[in-house]
Short mmCIF file of C-alpha atoms in Angstrom, two decimals:
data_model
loop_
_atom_site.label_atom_id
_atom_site.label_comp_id
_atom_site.label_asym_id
_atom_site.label_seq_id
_atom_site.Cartn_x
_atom_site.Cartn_y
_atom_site.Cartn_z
CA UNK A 1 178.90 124.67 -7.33
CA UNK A 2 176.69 121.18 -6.77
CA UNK A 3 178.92 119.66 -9.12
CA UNK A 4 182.30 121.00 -8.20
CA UNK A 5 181.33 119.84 -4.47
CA UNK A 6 182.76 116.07 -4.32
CA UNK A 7 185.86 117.72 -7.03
CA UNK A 8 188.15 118.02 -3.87
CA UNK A 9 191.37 119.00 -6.36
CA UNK A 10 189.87 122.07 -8.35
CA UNK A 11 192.77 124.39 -8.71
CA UNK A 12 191.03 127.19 -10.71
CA UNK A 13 187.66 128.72 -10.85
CA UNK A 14 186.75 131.86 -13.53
CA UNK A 15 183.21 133.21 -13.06
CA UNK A 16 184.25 136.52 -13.97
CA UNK A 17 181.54 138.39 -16.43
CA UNK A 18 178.21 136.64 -15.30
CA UNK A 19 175.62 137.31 -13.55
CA UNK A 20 175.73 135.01 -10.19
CA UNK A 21 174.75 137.79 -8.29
CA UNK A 22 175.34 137.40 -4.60
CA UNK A 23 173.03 134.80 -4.23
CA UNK A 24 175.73 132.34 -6.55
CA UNK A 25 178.80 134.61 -4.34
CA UNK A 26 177.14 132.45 -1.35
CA UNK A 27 177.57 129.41 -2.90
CA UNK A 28 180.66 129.84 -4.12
CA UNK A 29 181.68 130.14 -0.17
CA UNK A 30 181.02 126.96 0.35
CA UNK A 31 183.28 125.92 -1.82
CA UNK A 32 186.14 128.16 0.07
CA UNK A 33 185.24 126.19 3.42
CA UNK A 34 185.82 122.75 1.87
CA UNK A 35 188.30 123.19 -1.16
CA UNK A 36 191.39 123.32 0.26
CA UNK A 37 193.59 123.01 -3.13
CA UNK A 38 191.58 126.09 -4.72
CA UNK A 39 194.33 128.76 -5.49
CA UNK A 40 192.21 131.10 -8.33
CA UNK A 41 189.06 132.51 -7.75
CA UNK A 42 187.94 135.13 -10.46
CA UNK A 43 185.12 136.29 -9.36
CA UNK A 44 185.22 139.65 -11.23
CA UNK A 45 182.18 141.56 -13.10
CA UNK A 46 179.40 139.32 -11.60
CA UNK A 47 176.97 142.37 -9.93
CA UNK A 48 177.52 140.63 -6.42
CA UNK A 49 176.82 143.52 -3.92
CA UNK A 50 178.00 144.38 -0.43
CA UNK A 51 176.74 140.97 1.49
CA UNK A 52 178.12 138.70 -1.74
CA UNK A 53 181.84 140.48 -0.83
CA UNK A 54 181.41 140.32 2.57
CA UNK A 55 180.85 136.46 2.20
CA UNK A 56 183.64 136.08 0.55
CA UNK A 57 186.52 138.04 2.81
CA UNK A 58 185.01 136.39 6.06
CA UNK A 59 185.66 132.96 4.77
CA UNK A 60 189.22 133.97 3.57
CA UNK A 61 189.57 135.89 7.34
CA UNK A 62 188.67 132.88 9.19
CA UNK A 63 188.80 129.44 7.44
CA UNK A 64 190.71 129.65 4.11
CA UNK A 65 194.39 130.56 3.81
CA UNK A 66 195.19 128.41 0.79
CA UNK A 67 193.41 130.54 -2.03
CA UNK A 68 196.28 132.80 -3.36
CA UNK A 69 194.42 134.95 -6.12
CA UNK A 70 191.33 136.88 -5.93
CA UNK A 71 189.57 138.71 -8.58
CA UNK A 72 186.74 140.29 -6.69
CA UNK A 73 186.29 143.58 -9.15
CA UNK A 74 183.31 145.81 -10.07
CA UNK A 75 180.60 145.09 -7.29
CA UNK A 76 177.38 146.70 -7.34
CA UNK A 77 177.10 148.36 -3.98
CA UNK A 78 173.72 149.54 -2.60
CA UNK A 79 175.73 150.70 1.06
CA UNK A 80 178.25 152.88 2.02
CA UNK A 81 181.54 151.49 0.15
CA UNK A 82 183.44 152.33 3.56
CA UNK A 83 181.98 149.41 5.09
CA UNK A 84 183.29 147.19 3.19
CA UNK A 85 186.31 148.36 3.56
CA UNK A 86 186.84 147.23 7.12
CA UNK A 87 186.22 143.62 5.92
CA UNK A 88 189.44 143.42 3.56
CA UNK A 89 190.78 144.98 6.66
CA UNK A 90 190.24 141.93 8.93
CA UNK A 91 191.06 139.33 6.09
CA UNK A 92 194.41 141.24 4.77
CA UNK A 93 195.22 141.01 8.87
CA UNK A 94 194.29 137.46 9.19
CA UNK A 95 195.02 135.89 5.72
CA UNK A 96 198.45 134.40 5.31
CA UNK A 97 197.56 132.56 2.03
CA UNK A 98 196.47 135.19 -0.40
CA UNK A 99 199.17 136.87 -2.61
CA UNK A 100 197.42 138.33 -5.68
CA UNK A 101 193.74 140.54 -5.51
CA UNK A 102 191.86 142.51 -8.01
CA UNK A 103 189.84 145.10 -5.93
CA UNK A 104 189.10 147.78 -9.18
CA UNK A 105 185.76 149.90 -9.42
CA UNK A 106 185.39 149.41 -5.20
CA UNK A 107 184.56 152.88 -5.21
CA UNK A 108 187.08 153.10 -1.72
CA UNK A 109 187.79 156.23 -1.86
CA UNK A 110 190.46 158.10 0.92
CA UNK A 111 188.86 156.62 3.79
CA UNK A 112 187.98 153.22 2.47
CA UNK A 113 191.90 153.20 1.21
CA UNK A 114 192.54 153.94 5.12
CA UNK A 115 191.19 151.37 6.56
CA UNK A 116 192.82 148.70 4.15
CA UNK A 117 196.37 150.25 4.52
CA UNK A 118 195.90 150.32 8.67
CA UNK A 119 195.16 146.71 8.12
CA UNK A 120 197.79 145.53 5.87
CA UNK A 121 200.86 147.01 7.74
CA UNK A 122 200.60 143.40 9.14
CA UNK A 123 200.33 141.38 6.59
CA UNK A 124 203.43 140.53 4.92
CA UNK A 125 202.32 138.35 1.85
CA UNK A 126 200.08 140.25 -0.45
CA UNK A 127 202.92 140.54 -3.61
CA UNK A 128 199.87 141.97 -6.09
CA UNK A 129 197.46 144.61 -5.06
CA UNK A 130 195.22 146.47 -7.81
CA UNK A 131 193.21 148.89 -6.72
CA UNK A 132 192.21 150.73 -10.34
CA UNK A 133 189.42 152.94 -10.51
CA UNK A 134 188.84 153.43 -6.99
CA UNK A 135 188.60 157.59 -6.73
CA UNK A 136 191.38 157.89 -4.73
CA UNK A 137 192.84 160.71 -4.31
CA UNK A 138 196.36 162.74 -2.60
CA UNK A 139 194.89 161.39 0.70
CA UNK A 140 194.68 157.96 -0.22
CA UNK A 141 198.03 158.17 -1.26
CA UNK A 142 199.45 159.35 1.65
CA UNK A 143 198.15 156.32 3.04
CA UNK A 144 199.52 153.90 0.83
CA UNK A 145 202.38 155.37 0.84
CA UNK A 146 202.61 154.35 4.47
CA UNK A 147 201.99 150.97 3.82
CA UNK A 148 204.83 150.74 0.98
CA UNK A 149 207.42 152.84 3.23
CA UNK A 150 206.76 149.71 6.25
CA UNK A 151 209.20 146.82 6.74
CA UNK A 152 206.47 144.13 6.90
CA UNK A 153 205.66 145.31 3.34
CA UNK A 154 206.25 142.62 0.36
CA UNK A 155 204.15 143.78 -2.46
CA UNK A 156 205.75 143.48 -5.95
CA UNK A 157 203.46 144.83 -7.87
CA UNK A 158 200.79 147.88 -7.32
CA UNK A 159 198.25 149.31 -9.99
CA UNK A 160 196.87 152.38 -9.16
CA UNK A 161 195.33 153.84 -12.73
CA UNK A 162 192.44 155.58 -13.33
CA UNK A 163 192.47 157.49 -9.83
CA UNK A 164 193.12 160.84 -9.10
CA UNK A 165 196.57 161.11 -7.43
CA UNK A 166 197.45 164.30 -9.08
CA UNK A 167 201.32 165.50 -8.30
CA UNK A 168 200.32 165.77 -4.40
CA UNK A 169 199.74 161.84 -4.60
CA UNK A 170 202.75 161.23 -6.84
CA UNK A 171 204.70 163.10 -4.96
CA UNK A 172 203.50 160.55 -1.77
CA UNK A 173 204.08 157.81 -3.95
CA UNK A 174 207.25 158.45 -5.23
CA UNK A 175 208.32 159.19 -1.06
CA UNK A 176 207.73 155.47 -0.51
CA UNK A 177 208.96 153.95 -3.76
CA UNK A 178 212.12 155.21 -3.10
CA UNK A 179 212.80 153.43 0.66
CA UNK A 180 210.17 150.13 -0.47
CA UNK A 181 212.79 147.13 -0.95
CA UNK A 182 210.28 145.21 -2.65
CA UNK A 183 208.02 146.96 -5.60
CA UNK A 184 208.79 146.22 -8.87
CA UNK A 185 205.82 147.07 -10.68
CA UNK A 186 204.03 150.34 -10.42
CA UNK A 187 200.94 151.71 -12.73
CA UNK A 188 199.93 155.23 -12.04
CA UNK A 189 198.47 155.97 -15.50
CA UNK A 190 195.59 158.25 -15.59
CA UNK A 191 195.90 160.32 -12.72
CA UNK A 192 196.13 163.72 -13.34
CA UNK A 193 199.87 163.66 -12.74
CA UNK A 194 201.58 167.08 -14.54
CA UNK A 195 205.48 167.91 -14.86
CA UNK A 196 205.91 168.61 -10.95
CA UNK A 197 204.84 164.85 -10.52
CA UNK A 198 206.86 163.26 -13.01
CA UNK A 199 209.80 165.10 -11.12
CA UNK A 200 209.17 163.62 -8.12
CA UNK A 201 208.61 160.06 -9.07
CA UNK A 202 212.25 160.89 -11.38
CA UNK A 203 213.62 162.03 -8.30
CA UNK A 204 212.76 158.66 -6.31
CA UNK A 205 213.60 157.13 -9.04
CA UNK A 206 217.28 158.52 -9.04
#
């Protein structure tokens, strides 16, 4: 981060798979307050925990609306997950830069998926939202289903494997998908989904 300090046009910056821990996540900020040309930040796999995120979304709520992909995956959380939660809130409210973010293995849950959903009814330029492996369930789905069903919404793409939707969340889903006038890419892979689920997202489909 010392040396990338005075190189004003850095585009691109993977860290993902390390171990900068949140103490290297604060640094990194630093770099969000002065680089205004930074549009990747992969920050994915690096064992930050709940202040390291934290760090990160209030920059991009208050300061930074030029970054346009996030990869801010598999924290290790020593809080309740909720929490942090309310954070994306705020920045997805605030943020009119960011188009693309990795949020898998956030352990969200229902509620945490709640929040962010509240939040991003007013956002209109998230087009990539992956939220993989975060235990969310029918509820959750309901939720996002919300979101997706809104006007403001302009997501293209949504990944949602590895959770545990189950028909009563495809069924949600599949609701949505067939009012949303912008989603072209949908993952629901590995989530419990049987026949009566399939016939509802076949349904939407039609």
């Amino acid at each position: 981060a010392d040396a990338l300090k005075n190189c004003l046009n850095l585009q691109y910056l993977n860290l993902n798979g390390n171990k900068i821990k949140t103490n290297g996540a604060m640094v990194v900020t630093e770099l969000l307050f002065t680089h205004d040309k930074l549009l990747s930040l992969n920050l994915g796999n690096n064992k930050m925990d709940h202040d390291g995120v934290i760090g990160i979304l209030s920059v991009l709520n208050s300061s930074n609306y030029t970054l346009e992909e996030l990869n801010i995956e598999n924290p290790v959380y020593k809080t309740i997950c909720q929490s942090v939660a309310i954070h994306f809130g705020k920045m997805f409210q605030n943020n009119v830069g960011l188009q693309k973010i990795s949020m898998r293995k956030h352990q969200l849950r229902d509620d945490g998926i709640y929040i962010i959903m509240e939040h991003l009814l007013e956002n209109n330029t998230i087009k990539v939202l992956d939220l993989n492996s975060n235990e969310i369930s029918f509820k959750g789905a309901e939720s996002i289903a919300k979101y997706l069903k809104s006007d403001n919404c302009s997501l293209e793409a949504l990944h949602l494997s590895n959770n545990k939707l189950s028909d009563h969340g495809a069924k949600a889903i599949a609701q949505a998908i067939a009012v949303n006038k912008s989603l072209i890419h949908l993952d629901m892979s590995y989530n419990q989904i049987n026949d009566m689920g399939l016939t509802f997202v076949a349904q939407a489909l039609a």
